[in-house]
XYZ file of C-alpha atoms in Angstrom:
309
model
C 0.000 0.000 0.000
C 1.486 3.311 -1.111
C 1.769 5.843 1.691
C 0.692 9.464 1.176
C 2.138 12.503 2.902
C 0.360 15.847 2.460
C 1.882 19.258 3.102
C -0.900 21.751 3.802
C -0.251 25.495 3.610
C -2.899 27.236 5.764
C -1.793 30.638 4.422
C -2.354 29.807 0.739
C -5.013 31.982 -0.888
C -7.922 29.541 -0.979
C -6.883 27.695 2.185
C -7.125 30.801 4.380
C -10.848 30.442 4.963
C -11.196 28.230 8.061
C -7.819 26.486 7.599
C -8.103 24.270 10.712
C -11.373 22.781 9.501
C -9.954 22.149 6.042
C -6.944 20.405 7.541
C -9.221 18.138 9.573
C -11.174 17.257 6.421
C -7.943 16.307 4.622
C -6.894 14.165 7.597
C -10.254 12.399 7.561
C -9.999 11.706 3.822
C -6.479 10.336 4.053
C -7.327 8.088 7.007
C -4.706 5.380 7.537
C -3.206 5.918 4.067
C -0.803 8.586 5.318
C -0.320 11.832 7.209
C -1.141 15.530 6.821
C 1.206 18.235 8.068
C 0.492 21.983 8.147
C 3.562 24.160 7.553
C 4.097 27.830 8.277
C 7.703 28.378 7.179
C 10.583 26.961 5.121
C 12.001 25.480 8.328
C 8.704 23.630 8.867
C 8.848 22.238 5.327
C 12.417 21.055 5.889
C 11.443 19.196 9.072
C 8.417 17.631 7.380
C 10.589 16.545 4.436
C 12.888 14.695 6.821
C 9.866 13.130 8.558
C 8.341 12.008 5.243
C 11.660 10.503 4.181
C 11.947 8.554 7.439
C 8.305 7.415 7.169
C 8.876 6.114 3.651
C 6.287 8.351 1.991
C 5.606 7.235 -1.590
C 3.413 10.140 -2.711
C 3.912 13.786 -1.758
C 0.675 15.784 -1.805
C 0.899 19.589 -1.799
C -2.072 21.782 -0.900
C -1.237 25.372 -1.775
C -0.551 27.586 -4.753
C 2.364 27.886 -7.154
C 4.542 29.544 -4.506
C 3.893 26.675 -2.102
C 4.712 24.104 -4.783
C 7.980 25.884 -5.516
C 9.061 26.033 -1.852
C 8.085 22.409 -1.183
C 9.750 20.958 -4.282
C 12.905 22.989 -3.658
C 13.138 21.794 -0.051
C 12.314 18.167 -0.870
C 14.938 18.180 -3.643
C 17.508 19.276 -1.058
C 16.465 16.578 1.432
C 15.730 13.667 -0.924
C 18.094 14.551 -3.756
C 16.942 15.444 -7.290
C 16.797 11.838 -8.456
C 14.883 10.434 -5.475
C 11.782 12.600 -5.211
C 8.537 10.744 -4.439
C 5.531 10.858 -6.744
C 3.906 14.305 -6.519
C 0.169 15.066 -6.268
C -0.674 18.757 -6.729
C -3.818 19.357 -4.664
C -4.266 23.101 -5.318
C -5.456 25.544 -2.650
C -3.607 28.727 -3.588
C -4.396 31.964 -5.384
C -2.311 30.919 -8.396
C -2.340 27.313 -9.607
C -0.874 27.720 -13.094
C 0.881 24.379 -13.200
C -2.314 22.477 -12.491
C -4.235 24.582 -15.013
C -1.629 23.935 -17.688
C -1.897 20.204 -17.029
C -5.732 20.384 -16.980
C -5.928 19.302 -13.318
C -9.109 20.558 -11.640
C -10.962 20.372 -8.330
C -10.596 21.476 -4.709
C -7.847 20.031 -2.458
C -10.455 17.797 -0.807
C -11.837 16.520 -4.132
C -8.371 15.911 -5.530
C -7.246 14.016 -2.429
C -10.373 11.853 -2.629
C -9.555 11.014 -6.253
C -5.985 10.206 -5.274
C -7.093 7.774 -2.558
C -9.577 6.215 -4.992
C -6.973 5.478 -7.673
C -4.626 4.096 -5.024
C -7.364 1.773 -3.749
C -7.770 0.586 -7.336
C -4.002 0.059 -7.539
C -3.916 2.537 -10.398
C -1.333 5.331 -10.299
C -1.465 7.316 -13.586
C 1.390 9.829 -13.842
C 2.767 12.472 -16.179
C 6.412 13.496 -16.322
C 7.152 17.166 -15.777
C 10.555 18.873 -15.906
C 11.143 21.533 -13.269
C 12.865 24.833 -13.977
C 15.986 25.415 -11.872
C 16.601 29.079 -10.992
C 19.885 29.326 -9.105
C 19.131 26.964 -6.184
C 15.328 26.946 -6.468
C 12.934 24.745 -8.440
C 9.743 25.939 -10.082
C 8.111 26.208 -13.497
C 8.022 29.883 -14.543
C 10.721 32.560 -14.185
C 10.489 36.217 -15.112
C 11.936 39.652 -14.441
C 11.575 43.113 -15.946
C 7.973 43.646 -17.070
C 6.976 40.349 -15.456
C 7.982 41.443 -11.944
C 6.612 44.937 -12.522
C 3.229 43.400 -13.292
C 3.458 41.045 -10.303
C 4.193 43.975 -7.983
C 1.028 45.714 -9.173
C -0.906 42.448 -8.835
C 0.074 42.000 -5.176
C -0.166 45.706 -4.281
C -3.396 46.141 -2.320
C -6.636 44.216 -2.657
C -7.069 40.481 -2.889
C -5.040 38.697 -5.577
C -7.101 36.456 -7.803
C -8.690 36.079 -11.206
C -10.750 39.277 -10.904
C -7.756 41.413 -9.987
C -5.651 39.842 -12.751
C -8.348 40.734 -15.297
C -8.590 44.283 -13.932
C -4.822 44.727 -14.175
C -4.812 43.380 -17.726
C -7.556 45.785 -18.812
C -5.826 48.721 -17.116
C -2.586 47.862 -18.927
C -4.441 47.586 -22.232
C -6.105 50.998 -21.778
C -2.821 52.585 -20.696
C -0.996 51.254 -23.772
C -3.589 52.932 -25.982
C -3.565 56.276 -24.159
C 0.226 56.270 -23.536
C -0.121 56.776 -19.785
C 2.729 56.608 -17.266
C 1.405 53.325 -15.877
C 2.342 51.281 -18.943
C 5.720 53.040 -19.174
C 6.428 51.963 -15.603
C 5.483 48.346 -16.378
C 7.790 48.270 -19.417
C 10.842 49.939 -17.890
C 13.859 48.051 -19.317
C 16.514 46.043 -17.530
C 20.172 46.011 -18.516
C 21.768 42.579 -18.640
C 24.237 40.332 -20.411
C 22.513 37.112 -21.456
C 24.364 33.930 -22.361
C 22.374 31.104 -23.955
C 24.464 27.966 -23.964
C 27.798 29.160 -25.364
C 26.371 32.188 -27.191
C 26.172 35.683 -25.649
C 23.384 37.853 -27.040
C 24.581 41.100 -28.663
C 21.709 43.046 -27.119
C 21.920 44.126 -23.477
C 18.629 45.951 -22.877
C 15.362 44.048 -22.474
C 11.840 44.705 -21.275
C 11.525 41.107 -20.022
C 13.536 37.922 -19.606
C 11.382 34.817 -19.190
C 11.737 31.055 -18.992
C 9.435 28.143 -18.244
C 8.822 24.431 -18.407
C 5.044 24.879 -18.625
C 3.141 26.520 -21.487
C 0.654 28.807 -19.728
C 1.311 31.872 -17.582
C -2.251 32.787 -16.581
C -5.486 34.102 -18.133
C -5.077 31.536 -20.917
C -1.902 33.076 -22.376
C 0.737 30.647 -23.655
C 3.995 32.519 -24.304
C 5.988 29.362 -23.524
C 4.452 27.373 -26.368
C 7.650 25.273 -26.720
C 8.052 24.550 -23.004
C 7.364 20.821 -23.251
C 8.967 20.314 -26.649
C 11.989 18.411 -25.305
C 12.381 16.672 -21.948
C 15.192 18.168 -19.909
C 15.047 21.549 -21.714
C 13.557 24.974 -20.926
C 11.849 27.545 -23.146
C 13.593 30.928 -22.846
C 12.417 34.310 -24.127
C 14.406 37.558 -24.156
C 12.081 40.380 -25.212
C 12.557 44.044 -26.051
C 9.178 45.109 -27.365
C 7.207 48.293 -26.831
C 3.800 48.088 -25.130
C 2.122 48.657 -28.501
C 4.062 45.799 -30.105
C 3.131 43.476 -27.249
C -0.537 44.386 -27.552
C -0.447 43.749 -31.315
C 0.885 40.258 -30.592
C -1.503 39.363 -27.750
C -3.557 37.119 -30.030
C -0.432 35.157 -30.953
C 0.678 34.868 -27.322
C -2.754 33.637 -26.272
C -2.812 31.112 -29.110
C 0.663 29.825 -28.248
C 2.356 31.078 -31.427
C 5.767 32.580 -32.131
C 6.211 36.365 -32.035
C 7.899 37.403 -35.293
C 10.349 40.132 -34.338
C 14.126 40.573 -34.468
C 13.858 41.925 -30.898
C 12.549 38.656 -29.503
C 14.953 35.790 -28.783
C 12.922 32.600 -28.610
C 14.815 29.379 -27.929
C 14.627 25.946 -26.327
C 17.829 25.368 -24.399
C 19.385 23.593 -21.438
C 20.976 26.607 -19.762
C 20.835 30.417 -19.632
C 23.087 32.744 -17.616
C 21.886 36.269 -16.846
C 24.261 38.908 -15.463
C 22.437 42.168 -14.794
C 24.103 45.569 -14.565
C 22.403 46.096 -11.206
C 20.214 43.868 -9.002
C 16.591 43.406 -10.092
C 13.725 41.573 -8.475
C 12.635 38.369 -10.150
C 9.763 35.935 -9.731
C 9.452 32.169 -9.686
C 5.905 30.839 -10.010
C 4.432 34.125 -8.815
C 6.654 34.456 -5.739
C 8.600 37.735 -5.608
C 12.206 37.069 -4.644
C 15.076 39.221 -3.430
C 17.103 41.158 -5.961
C 19.850 39.301 -7.732
C 22.436 40.306 -10.341
C 23.455 36.748 -11.313
C 20.786 34.248 -12.348
C 21.368 30.818 -13.834
C 18.419 29.058 -15.471
C 18.539 25.367 -16.301
C 16.427 22.262 -16.567
C 15.931 20.749 -13.143
C 14.784 17.249 -12.176
C 11.872 15.570 -13.891
C 9.120 14.756 -11.411
C 6.293 12.258 -11.793
C 2.999 14.068 -11.189
C -0.108 12.112 -10.300
C -2.554 12.644 -13.166
C -5.700 13.066 -11.076
């Protein structure tokens, strides 16, 4: 009998409402098939990872958003080693769940855990392989800086993050690009960086955004990383220097998952990218805003087996 260990983030967006009750429901569903542990910090996750390893957990369930997934997978990779990660069941529960959406995984944490227990009882464990994106010493799926972090700062600044706020921000950006307001200029302020893709250094050193991913979608149905799952063990990298108007003209292509035809867009599938910025800039991994950094190395991380439930 495969043993399940669930990490539950009570601070994740959709878990915040009555988190103790939700944890009890998860514990009831899992029964004698495993254990549920609520975590409140990276240190908590590290201790739970060691406990799960000692308990011989076969399947790691994560109830939280993209930021939670990133922190858990990073910590478990450190404890278990990249090649020894257990099967992973993404149970959702956060404000942003882009990885699950990209893989067409739906349902509440409770519903998803019920389905997981059901397939285990049937001795059926369907999985899909998914390559993680390694950003310095962290593991996630989507990296961005420049315009990406500028947008994320606005997204998290006041109000409740979620689909409604994301739509409002998108519409505000669209209106601003048409009327040439200061807001869109702020979002598209460039970053200065030297970018090395494999053994080739790009001649250009000013960009509005540097992006990479191992999953196609980035939210609201947009698919800029249309080549993200083209080759196992590779990442899709984009270096962009487009004006707001040019981006808006290409929105239909980005949403459809098609290439942007411009000599100011570097679009490549690669194993490694090194970014050396002129000064430190904030960057984001899976929606989590991280401390400024002037040296960033992007590479394909471990391939995890996700439970297809």
